[in-house]
Short mmCIF file of C-alpha atoms and ligand atoms in Angstrom, two decimals:
data_model
loop_
_atom_site.label_atom_id
_atom_site.label_comp_id
_atom_site.label_asym_id
_atom_site.label_seq_id
_atom_site.Cartn_x
_atom_site.Cartn_y
_atom_site.Cartn_z
CA MET A 412 62.84 58.54 89.37
CA ALA A 413 64.36 60.16 86.31
CA HIS A 414 67.87 59.20 85.30
CA PRO A 415 70.22 61.78 86.87
CA THR A 416 71.82 62.71 83.52
CA ILE A 417 68.41 63.37 81.97
CA GLU A 418 67.34 65.43 84.97
CA ARG A 419 70.56 67.42 84.68
CA LEU A 420 70.04 68.05 80.96
CA HIS A 421 66.56 69.33 81.72
CA ASP A 422 67.98 71.72 84.34
CA VAL A 423 70.64 72.96 81.93
CA GLU A 424 67.93 73.79 79.42
CA ARG A 425 66.09 75.83 82.07
CA LEU A 426 69.23 77.78 82.91
CA GLN A 427 68.36 80.27 80.14
CA GLU A 428 65.28 81.34 82.15
CA ARG A 429 67.54 82.43 84.99
CA VAL A 430 69.95 84.67 83.08
CA GLN A 431 69.78 87.68 80.80
CA GLY A 432 72.81 86.65 78.76
CA THR A 433 72.93 83.72 76.36
CA VAL A 434 73.20 80.08 77.41
CA ILE A 435 74.94 77.95 74.78
CA LEU A 436 74.41 74.19 74.95
CA PRO A 437 76.02 71.31 73.09
CA GLY A 438 74.53 71.18 69.61
CA ASP A 439 73.62 74.89 69.58
CA ASP A 440 74.93 77.12 66.85
CA GLY A 441 78.12 78.68 68.13
CA TYR A 442 78.82 75.92 70.69
CA GLU A 443 82.02 74.82 68.97
CA ASP A 444 83.29 78.38 68.99
CA ALA A 445 82.12 79.13 72.53
CA ARG A 446 83.74 76.07 74.08
CA ARG A 447 87.15 77.04 72.68
CA VAL A 448 89.74 78.86 74.79
CA TYR A 449 92.92 80.57 73.71
CA ASN A 450 95.07 77.43 73.98
CA ALA A 451 93.88 75.24 71.10
CA MET A 452 95.30 72.14 72.83
CA ILE A 453 92.39 72.33 75.29
CA ASP A 454 89.43 70.34 73.99
CA LYS A 455 86.71 70.35 76.65
CA ARG A 456 82.95 70.00 76.24
CA PRO A 457 81.05 71.96 78.84
CA ALA A 458 77.41 71.07 79.58
CA ALA A 459 76.54 74.78 79.28
CA ILE A 460 78.35 78.02 78.55
CA VAL A 461 76.75 81.12 80.02
CA ARG A 462 77.68 84.35 78.29
CA CYS A 463 77.00 86.47 81.36
CA ALA A 464 75.41 89.87 80.65
CA GLY A 465 76.16 91.21 84.11
CA ALA A 466 76.83 90.45 87.76
CA ALA A 467 73.32 88.99 88.32
CA ASP A 468 74.02 86.38 85.61
CA VAL A 469 77.22 85.45 87.39
CA VAL A 470 75.25 84.89 90.62
CA ALA A 471 72.67 82.79 88.76
CA THR A 472 75.40 80.70 87.13
CA VAL A 473 77.22 80.09 90.41
CA ASP A 474 73.90 79.16 92.08
CA PHE A 475 73.07 76.82 89.23
CA ALA A 476 76.42 75.05 89.38
CA ARG A 477 76.22 74.65 93.14
CA GLU A 478 72.59 73.43 93.17
CA ASN A 479 73.34 70.86 90.47
CA ALA A 480 76.72 69.82 91.83
CA LEU A 481 78.34 70.71 88.51
CA PRO A 482 81.92 71.91 88.21
CA ILE A 483 82.17 75.57 87.20
CA ALA A 484 84.89 77.21 85.11
CA VAL A 485 85.23 81.00 85.11
CA ARG A 486 86.45 82.75 81.98
CA ALA A 487 87.61 86.32 81.51
CA GLY A 488 90.30 86.64 78.80
CA GLY A 489 90.44 82.85 78.33
CA HIS A 490 94.27 82.93 78.35
CA SER A 491 94.84 80.32 81.01
CA VAL A 492 97.40 77.99 79.45
CA PRO A 493 96.10 74.92 81.29
CA GLY A 494 92.62 75.86 80.01
CA PHE A 495 90.98 76.80 83.31
CA GLY A 496 88.43 78.88 81.41
CA THR A 497 86.52 75.77 80.39
CA VAL A 498 85.53 72.41 81.82
CA ASP A 499 84.16 69.03 80.70
CA ASP A 500 80.51 68.40 81.63
CA GLY A 501 80.27 71.51 83.78
CA VAL A 502 79.17 75.10 83.48
CA VAL A 503 81.30 77.93 82.11
CA ALA A 504 80.66 81.41 83.49
CA ASP A 505 81.96 83.35 80.49
CA LEU A 506 82.45 86.97 81.52
CA SER A 507 83.94 88.06 78.19
CA GLY A 508 80.91 90.25 77.47
CA MET A 509 81.45 92.18 80.74
CA ARG A 510 84.19 94.61 79.74
CA ALA A 511 83.07 98.03 80.91
CA VAL A 512 85.78 100.17 82.53
CA HIS A 513 85.01 103.33 84.50
CA VAL A 514 87.88 105.66 85.23
CA ASP A 515 87.85 108.25 88.02
CA PRO A 516 90.69 110.58 86.93
CA GLU A 517 90.41 112.66 90.12
CA LYS A 518 90.84 109.75 92.46
CA ARG A 519 93.14 107.95 89.97
CA THR A 520 91.18 104.73 90.14
CA ALA A 521 89.46 102.52 87.60
CA ARG A 522 86.70 99.97 88.06
CA ALA A 523 86.79 97.17 85.50
CA GLU A 524 84.12 94.53 84.95
CA GLY A 525 85.28 90.94 85.49
CA GLY A 526 85.71 90.04 81.81
CA THR A 527 87.80 93.04 80.77
CA THR A 528 91.03 92.54 78.82
CA TRP A 529 94.13 94.69 79.32
CA GLY A 530 93.67 96.25 75.88
CA VAL A 531 90.24 97.57 76.83
CA PHE A 532 91.45 98.63 80.27
CA ASN A 533 94.55 100.45 78.99
CA GLU A 534 92.63 102.34 76.31
CA ALA A 535 90.15 103.57 78.94
CA THR A 536 92.79 104.63 81.49
CA GLY A 537 95.24 105.82 78.81
CA ALA A 538 92.67 108.38 77.66
CA HIS A 539 93.37 110.09 81.01
CA GLY A 540 97.14 109.61 80.89
CA LEU A 541 96.88 106.90 83.55
CA ALA A 542 97.79 103.21 83.81
CA THR A 543 98.45 100.42 86.26
CA THR A 544 100.56 97.29 86.04
CA GLY A 545 99.06 94.85 83.54
CA GLY A 546 100.21 92.07 81.22
CA ILE A 547 102.34 92.54 78.12
CA ILE A 548 99.72 91.25 75.66
CA SER A 549 96.51 93.24 75.24
CA THR A 550 94.15 90.26 74.88
CA THR A 551 94.93 88.76 78.32
CA GLY A 552 92.17 89.05 80.90
CA VAL A 553 92.50 91.59 83.71
CA ALA A 554 90.83 89.29 86.24
CA GLY A 555 92.79 86.07 85.67
CA LEU A 556 96.09 87.90 85.51
CA THR A 557 95.46 90.11 88.58
CA LEU A 558 94.06 87.39 90.83
CA GLY A 559 97.19 85.31 90.22
CA GLY A 560 99.54 88.27 90.84
CA GLY A 561 100.12 90.24 87.63
CA ILE A 562 103.55 90.87 86.11
CA GLY A 563 104.21 93.40 83.39
CA TYR A 564 106.21 96.39 82.15
CA LEU A 565 105.20 98.62 85.04
CA ALA A 566 105.71 96.13 87.88
CA ARG A 567 109.13 97.40 89.07
CA GLY A 568 107.67 100.87 89.48
CA PHE A 569 104.14 100.23 90.72
CA GLY A 570 104.20 96.64 92.02
CA LEU A 571 102.24 93.65 90.75
CA SER A 572 98.72 94.14 89.36
CA CYS A 573 97.32 92.68 92.57
CA ASP A 574 99.28 95.27 94.59
CA ASN A 575 97.25 97.94 92.78
CA LEU A 576 93.92 96.31 93.51
CA VAL A 577 91.87 98.54 95.79
CA SER A 578 88.77 96.38 96.04
CA ALA A 579 86.79 93.70 94.21
CA GLN A 580 83.18 92.60 94.02
CA ILE A 581 83.20 88.85 94.54
CA VAL A 582 80.38 86.37 93.96
CA THR A 583 81.08 83.69 96.52
CA ALA A 584 80.35 79.95 96.33
CA ASP A 585 77.09 80.39 98.26
CA GLY A 586 75.89 82.97 95.72
CA ARG A 587 76.38 86.12 97.83
CA THR A 588 78.06 89.21 96.41
CA VAL A 589 80.59 90.71 98.79
CA THR A 590 83.12 93.50 98.65
CA ALA A 591 86.72 92.50 99.29
CA SER A 592 89.01 95.32 100.36
CA ASP A 593 91.28 96.37 103.21
CA ARG A 594 88.15 97.41 105.13
CA GLU A 595 85.67 94.70 104.19
CA ASN A 596 86.32 90.97 104.23
CA ALA A 597 90.03 91.64 104.56
CA ASP A 598 90.84 87.90 104.67
CA LEU A 599 89.19 87.44 101.26
CA PHE A 600 91.00 90.51 99.90
CA TRP A 601 94.27 89.04 101.12
CA ALA A 602 93.53 85.68 99.48
CA ILE A 603 92.49 86.99 96.04
CA ARG A 604 95.74 88.92 95.66
CA GLY A 605 97.68 85.93 94.34
CA GLY A 606 95.31 83.08 95.19
CA GLY A 607 93.72 83.03 91.72
CA GLY A 608 90.09 82.13 91.10
CA ASN A 609 89.85 79.89 94.17
CA PHE A 610 87.62 82.11 96.26
CA GLY A 611 84.83 83.33 94.00
CA VAL A 612 84.09 85.20 90.80
CA ALA A 613 85.25 88.80 90.55
CA THR A 614 82.54 90.74 88.76
CA GLU A 615 84.38 94.03 89.25
CA LEU A 616 87.94 94.96 90.13
CA GLU A 617 88.96 98.44 91.27
CA PHE A 618 92.56 99.53 90.62
CA ARG A 619 94.84 102.33 91.68
CA LEU A 620 96.21 104.23 88.66
CA HIS A 621 99.44 106.13 88.05
CA PRO A 622 100.39 108.85 85.60
CA VAL A 623 101.76 107.01 82.55
CA GLU A 624 101.28 108.46 79.12
CA THR A 625 103.96 107.96 76.53
CA VAL A 626 106.57 105.34 77.26
CA TYR A 627 109.91 104.89 75.51
CA GLY A 628 110.05 101.28 74.48
CA GLY A 629 110.01 98.48 71.98
CA PRO A 630 112.15 95.49 70.99
CA MET A 631 115.91 95.35 70.36
CA PHE A 632 117.63 92.35 68.79
CA PHE A 633 121.13 91.19 69.73
CA ASP A 634 123.14 88.59 67.88
CA MET A 635 123.10 85.27 69.72
CA LYS A 636 126.89 85.42 70.17
CA ASP A 637 126.30 88.41 72.46
CA ALA A 638 123.46 86.77 74.43
CA GLY A 639 125.66 85.86 77.43
CA ASN A 640 126.98 89.42 77.74
CA VAL A 641 123.49 90.92 77.49
CA LEU A 642 122.09 88.55 80.13
CA ARG A 643 125.01 89.21 82.50
CA PHE A 644 124.58 92.94 81.96
CA PHE A 645 120.85 92.67 82.64
CA ARG A 646 121.44 90.69 85.85
CA ASP A 647 123.68 93.42 87.27
CA PHE A 648 121.99 96.47 85.79
CA ILE A 649 118.45 95.61 86.90
CA LYS A 650 119.44 95.32 90.58
CA ASP A 651 119.33 99.07 91.03
CA ALA A 652 118.12 100.38 87.69
CA PRO A 653 115.62 103.22 87.99
CA GLU A 654 112.19 101.73 88.68
CA GLN A 655 110.75 103.34 85.56
CA PHE A 656 112.78 100.75 83.67
CA GLY A 657 110.64 97.69 83.05
CA GLY A 658 112.20 95.75 80.19
CA PHE A 659 113.12 92.09 79.93
CA PRO A 660 115.33 89.81 77.80
CA ALA A 661 113.74 87.19 75.56
CA PHE A 662 114.83 84.40 73.28
CA GLN A 663 113.00 85.15 70.05
CA ILE A 664 113.00 84.09 66.41
CA ALA A 665 112.95 87.23 64.28
CA PRO A 666 109.56 87.68 62.64
CA PRO A 667 109.46 89.11 59.10
CA LEU A 668 109.19 92.75 60.21
CA PRO A 669 110.52 95.67 58.16
CA PHE A 670 112.86 96.93 60.89
CA ILE A 671 114.77 93.62 60.91
CA PRO A 672 117.21 93.03 58.02
CA GLU A 673 115.46 90.71 55.62
CA ASP A 674 118.31 88.21 55.46
CA ARG A 675 117.99 87.71 59.21
CA HIS A 676 114.27 86.96 59.32
CA GLY A 677 113.76 83.56 60.93
CA GLU A 678 117.07 83.71 62.84
CA THR A 679 117.02 83.33 66.64
CA PHE A 680 118.11 86.38 68.63
CA LEU A 681 118.47 87.46 72.19
CA ALA A 682 115.84 90.18 72.12
CA PHE A 683 115.41 92.85 74.75
CA VAL A 684 111.93 94.32 75.11
CA ALA A 685 112.42 97.72 76.62
CA CYS A 686 109.96 99.90 78.46
CA TRP A 687 110.97 103.19 80.05
CA ALA A 688 108.00 104.73 81.81
CA GLY A 689 109.79 107.87 83.01
CA PRO A 690 110.27 111.29 81.41
CA ILE A 691 110.42 110.68 77.67
CA GLU A 692 113.44 112.91 77.13
CA ALA A 693 115.37 110.62 79.50
CA GLY A 694 114.36 107.46 77.61
CA GLU A 695 117.25 107.33 75.19
CA ARG A 696 119.71 107.88 78.01
CA ALA A 697 118.04 105.18 80.14
CA LEU A 698 118.49 102.61 77.37
CA LYS A 699 122.03 103.68 76.43
CA PRO A 700 123.75 101.16 78.73
CA LEU A 701 122.05 98.36 76.77
CA HIS A 702 123.40 99.74 73.52
CA ASP A 703 126.85 99.83 75.05
CA VAL A 704 126.84 96.09 75.83
CA ALA A 705 126.82 94.84 72.25
CA GLU A 706 125.85 95.84 68.75
CA VAL A 707 122.11 96.07 68.26
CA VAL A 708 121.23 94.26 65.03
CA ALA A 709 117.72 95.70 64.76
CA GLU A 710 115.44 97.78 66.93
CA ALA A 711 112.06 99.43 66.96
CA VAL A 712 112.43 101.43 70.16
CA GLY A 713 110.89 104.86 70.53
CA PRO A 714 108.21 106.91 72.22
CA MET A 715 104.71 105.42 72.02
CA PRO A 716 101.54 105.49 74.05
CA TYR A 717 101.59 102.78 76.75
CA PRO A 718 98.53 101.00 75.23
CA ALA A 719 100.44 100.77 71.92
CA LEU A 720 103.32 98.93 73.60
CA ASN A 721 100.75 96.70 75.32
CA GLY A 722 99.42 95.66 71.89
CA ALA A 723 102.72 95.59 70.02
CA PHE A 724 103.29 91.83 70.25
CA ASP A 725 99.69 90.61 69.98
CA ALA A 726 100.20 89.41 66.40
CA LEU A 727 102.94 86.99 67.53
CA VAL A 728 100.48 85.16 69.78
CA PRO A 729 97.10 84.91 68.08
CA ALA A 730 94.36 82.78 69.60
CA GLY A 731 94.35 79.19 68.45
CA LEU A 732 97.98 78.20 69.01
CA GLN A 733 99.02 75.14 71.00
CA HIS A 734 100.47 76.13 74.38
CA TYR A 735 102.65 74.47 76.97
CA TRP A 736 104.40 76.67 79.55
CA LYS A 737 106.58 76.16 82.64
CA ALA A 738 107.98 78.56 85.21
CA ASN A 739 109.94 79.01 88.42
CA PHE A 740 110.86 82.11 90.37
CA VAL A 741 114.56 82.94 90.43
CA ASP A 742 116.65 84.81 93.01
CA GLU A 743 119.86 85.18 91.04
CA LEU A 744 120.73 84.83 87.38
CA THR A 745 123.90 82.97 88.31
CA ASP A 746 126.49 82.09 85.67
CA ASP A 747 125.16 78.52 85.78
CA MET A 748 121.62 79.74 85.20
CA ILE A 749 122.73 81.90 82.29
CA ALA A 750 124.59 78.88 80.86
CA ALA A 751 121.35 76.85 81.08
CA HIS A 752 119.50 79.61 79.23
CA LEU A 753 122.21 79.74 76.58
CA ALA A 754 121.97 75.98 76.11
CA HIS A 755 118.20 75.95 75.56
CA GLY A 756 117.07 79.48 74.61
CA PRO A 757 118.70 79.47 71.15
CA ARG A 758 116.67 76.33 70.37
CA VAL A 759 113.36 78.17 70.73
CA PRO A 760 111.33 76.18 68.19
CA THR A 761 108.84 78.62 66.64
CA VAL A 762 108.40 82.34 66.11
CA ASN A 763 105.47 82.23 68.54
CA SER A 764 107.46 80.53 71.33
CA THR A 765 109.62 82.56 73.63
CA VAL A 766 111.37 82.72 76.97
CA HIS A 767 110.94 85.93 78.90
CA ILE A 768 112.92 86.77 82.03
CA TYR A 769 110.79 89.33 83.83
CA PRO A 770 112.37 91.40 86.62
CA ILE A 771 110.14 91.58 89.71
CA ASN A 772 112.25 93.62 92.08
CA GLY A 773 111.60 97.27 92.94
CA ALA A 774 108.05 97.98 94.11
CA CYS A 775 107.09 94.28 94.01
CA GLN A 776 109.61 93.65 96.78
CA ARG A 777 108.38 96.47 99.01
CA VAL A 778 105.26 94.46 99.79
CA ALA A 779 105.77 92.04 102.69
CA PRO A 780 105.62 88.31 101.77
CA ASP A 781 102.63 87.81 104.05
CA ALA A 782 100.78 91.02 103.09
CA THR A 783 99.10 89.32 100.14
CA ALA A 784 98.76 85.69 99.06
CA PHE A 785 101.53 86.23 96.45
CA ALA A 786 104.46 84.98 98.51
CA TYR A 787 107.62 85.36 96.41
CA ARG A 788 108.48 88.93 97.37
CA ASP A 789 112.21 88.33 97.54
CA ALA A 790 112.54 86.72 94.10
CA ASN A 791 114.23 88.99 91.57
CA PHE A 792 113.04 87.30 88.38
CA ALA A 793 109.97 85.52 87.07
CA PRO A 794 111.07 83.74 83.90
CA VAL A 795 108.60 81.89 81.73
CA ILE A 796 109.32 79.20 79.17
CA ALA A 797 106.37 79.76 76.86
CA GLY A 798 105.96 77.11 74.22
CA MET A 799 103.49 78.26 71.55
CA TRP A 800 103.13 76.75 68.09
CA PRO A 801 100.43 76.40 65.46
CA ASP A 802 100.69 72.78 64.38
CA PRO A 803 99.26 70.09 66.71
CA THR A 804 101.34 67.41 64.98
CA GLN A 805 104.38 69.17 66.47
CA ASN A 806 103.13 68.92 70.08
CA GLU A 807 105.58 66.31 71.22
CA ALA A 808 108.68 68.13 69.97
CA ASN A 809 107.57 71.50 71.34
CA ILE A 810 106.56 70.15 74.74
CA ARG A 811 109.90 68.36 74.88
CA TRP A 812 111.72 71.67 74.32
CA VAL A 813 109.81 73.27 77.24
CA LYS A 814 110.40 70.27 79.51
CA ASP A 815 114.11 70.01 78.71
CA TYR A 816 114.59 73.74 79.27
CA TYR A 817 112.68 73.50 82.51
CA ALA A 818 114.69 70.47 83.66
CA ALA A 819 117.88 72.49 83.15
CA THR A 820 116.71 75.65 84.94
CA ALA A 821 114.45 74.32 87.73
CA PRO A 822 117.31 72.97 89.92
CA LEU A 823 118.87 76.48 89.83
CA SER A 824 115.55 78.17 90.68
CA GLU A 825 113.18 78.51 93.62
CA ALA A 826 110.80 75.64 94.28
CA GLY A 827 107.72 77.70 93.45
CA GLY A 828 106.67 79.40 90.26
CA TYR A 829 104.17 82.06 89.31
CA ILE A 830 100.79 80.29 89.19
CA ASN A 831 99.74 82.14 86.04
CA PHE A 832 102.71 80.76 84.12
CA MET A 833 102.42 77.17 85.29
CA ALA A 834 101.18 74.12 83.43
CA GLY A 835 98.21 71.91 84.20
CA ASP A 836 100.62 69.24 85.43
CA ASP A 837 101.98 71.57 88.13
CA GLN A 838 99.23 71.07 90.71
CA ASP A 839 101.68 69.32 93.06
CA ARG A 840 103.69 72.57 93.25
CA ILE A 841 100.83 74.64 94.66
CA LYS A 842 102.16 74.51 98.22
CA ALA A 843 105.62 75.56 97.11
CA ASN A 844 104.14 78.49 95.19
CA TYR A 845 102.60 79.96 98.28
CA ARG A 846 105.34 79.11 100.76
CA GLY A 847 104.40 80.34 104.26
CA ASN A 848 101.04 81.70 103.00
CA TYR A 849 99.64 78.31 102.07
CA ASP A 850 98.00 77.46 105.39
CA ARG A 851 96.30 80.84 105.53
CA LEU A 852 95.01 80.29 101.99
CA VAL A 853 93.55 76.95 103.05
CA GLU A 854 91.86 78.72 105.97
CA ALA A 855 90.39 81.30 103.59
CA LYS A 856 89.28 78.56 101.20
CA ARG A 857 87.53 76.76 104.08
CA ARG A 858 85.70 79.95 104.95
CA TRP A 859 84.75 81.12 101.44
CA ASP A 860 84.49 77.90 99.42
CA PRO A 861 84.39 74.96 101.82
CA ASP A 862 83.05 72.55 99.17
CA ASN A 863 85.64 73.58 96.58
CA LEU A 864 83.06 74.70 94.01
CA PHE A 865 85.79 76.83 92.41
CA ARG A 866 88.27 74.07 91.64
CA VAL A 867 89.01 74.62 87.94
CA ASN A 868 92.19 76.56 88.68
CA GLN A 869 95.58 76.02 90.33
CA ASN A 870 93.57 74.60 93.16
CA ILE A 871 93.91 75.30 96.87
CA LYS A 872 92.05 72.46 98.52
CA PRO A 873 89.89 73.33 101.55
C1 FAD B 1950 99.69 85.32 75.48
C2 FAD B 1950 99.76 85.41 76.99
C3 FAD B 1950 100.44 86.44 77.57
C4 FAD B 1950 100.51 86.54 78.97
N1 FAD B 1950 101.20 87.57 79.52
C5 FAD B 1950 101.25 87.70 80.85
C6 FAD B 1950 101.90 88.80 81.46
O1 FAD B 1950 102.45 89.66 80.80
N2 FAD B 1950 101.90 88.90 82.82
C7 FAD B 1950 101.28 87.96 83.60
O2 FAD B 1950 101.30 88.10 84.82
N3 FAD B 1950 100.65 86.90 83.06
C8 FAD B 1950 100.63 86.76 81.72
N4 FAD B 1950 100.00 85.67 81.16
C9 FAD B 1950 99.44 84.65 82.03
C10 FAD B 1950 98.08 85.08 82.48
O3 FAD B 1950 98.20 85.87 83.64
C11 FAD B 1950 97.21 83.87 82.82
O4 FAD B 1950 97.07 83.07 81.69
C12 FAD B 1950 95.86 84.33 83.34
O5 FAD B 1950 95.25 83.22 83.97
C13 FAD B 1950 94.98 84.84 82.21
O6 FAD B 1950 93.82 85.40 82.68
P1 FAD B 1950 92.53 85.38 81.76
O7 FAD B 1950 91.46 86.08 82.46
O8 FAD B 1950 92.90 85.80 80.39
O9 FAD B 1950 92.28 83.80 81.64
P2 FAD B 1950 91.02 82.83 81.89
O10 FAD B 1950 91.42 81.57 81.23
O11 FAD B 1950 89.77 83.46 81.52
O12 FAD B 1950 91.05 82.63 83.45
C14 FAD B 1950 92.22 82.16 84.09
C15 FAD B 1950 91.97 81.79 85.53
O13 FAD B 1950 91.50 82.91 86.23
C16 FAD B 1950 90.23 82.69 86.78
N5 FAD B 1950 89.37 83.84 86.50
C17 FAD B 1950 89.22 84.48 85.31
N6 FAD B 1950 88.36 85.49 85.44
C18 FAD B 1950 87.93 85.49 86.71
C19 FAD B 1950 87.05 86.28 87.45
N7 FAD B 1950 86.39 87.29 86.89
N8 FAD B 1950 86.86 85.99 88.75
C20 FAD B 1950 87.50 84.96 89.32
N9 FAD B 1950 88.35 84.16 88.68
C21 FAD B 1950 88.58 84.43 87.38
C22 FAD B 1950 89.72 81.48 86.08
O14 FAD B 1950 88.88 80.72 86.90
C23 FAD B 1950 90.93 80.70 85.73
O15 FAD B 1950 91.31 79.88 86.78
C24 FAD B 1950 99.89 85.57 79.77
C25 FAD B 1950 99.20 84.51 79.17
C26 FAD B 1950 99.14 84.41 77.79
C27 FAD B 1950 98.44 83.25 77.17
#
């Protein structure tokens, strides 16, 4: 009998015969590039990377992984901070070549292939003056972000990305392709709206769209001495601010941009990233209360197409940085919580690193906690401590900053955090993330993936 590793290698080499796309194996040209994900700290060596050309390739890759008992990682935008878009000694279903988006302007829906990024999606829907809730960086994947929930500028008005999901085509662990929607496989549809990649591979996601053309937005920078006042203002203002208001405060080192006074480049500010998605003529008025809180040192706020705002900060977070992130949901930005932010936020270590405090009230809270897998429907804020830096020799110091910040804020927060913002060492918090929905997720996992083929994720064990 052949040695199992040799047999497996042979099978991997035959995988190319089963797919239309390209199979990249160790030693092939392009393997080093193809195995890389967005977070350069992740250094995994898959046995094969399948650049899927379409849904049939996804089925073949899932079948192959299952038949050969190999772990499978699914990649769309590749932004997973814990590096769930790749895996050691397993197969990567890389959907990054599947980015077609079809918009139906009459029905106000869009169907996006499973590897689409928000930039591609927003350009396609923006051409019709339409949008849905997506992430704040254009290179993030639509699938990974939506299946985990989906927080962004438009969430207060339109709900999370997953709340705007109408249906999805899912390749299940047994290699079938099924529709998940309110009408078909409703338990699967429930589970994928927050449950991440645990239940299968989404080859297509259909979204509800909303009229959004030009937004009034951009960053404002406040002196750090005013940070407490701005955060306290934000806490109170956002409670019943119009839902077209989708901005968030951030601790941010000023990049060398022309709108920031040159002598203040490199200084740490309390930034406010504003997005008003209502009538443009009301934009200035909507943001006036922020200007009344404290002097604005620099700002680049104005009318711009929504896709432009979605790409405005891409240059701050290029691929290839080191990443370590932590997160908890928060009910109230209490004075103690604000004090914890003021103790750690000003020490943000690099221009790429940041802390964002996203508001998730409004439409996000009008969905019942058990209506989708995403359970934290009463939380008002989803902050993220996003450590990002270029130099791997600085890993220890940067990770320490994230951990210390987290240690100060976690006791004042909810037990669970948004799964898309959590670290690889957060697997023990999975139950807390899903609260009362966890048992139902386990039930769905047992039905749709009883052998846990899809386990390279924030894993729900069957
Ligand atoms: C720079 C940056 C900005 C971000 N901004 C936001 C933000 O504004 N709002 C927000 O909510 N989140 C944000 N995130 C977090 C983001 O939601 C997660 O990192 C998400 O997992 C990224 O999805 P992806 O497709 O790019 O990642 P990938 O690494 O490709 O995939 C991530 C996870 O999703 C699963 N997955 C991917 N595609 C599929 C598919 N087609 N079918 C089934 N499972 C799939 C994978 O198995 C994996 O577990 C950001 C992350 C980064 C790095």
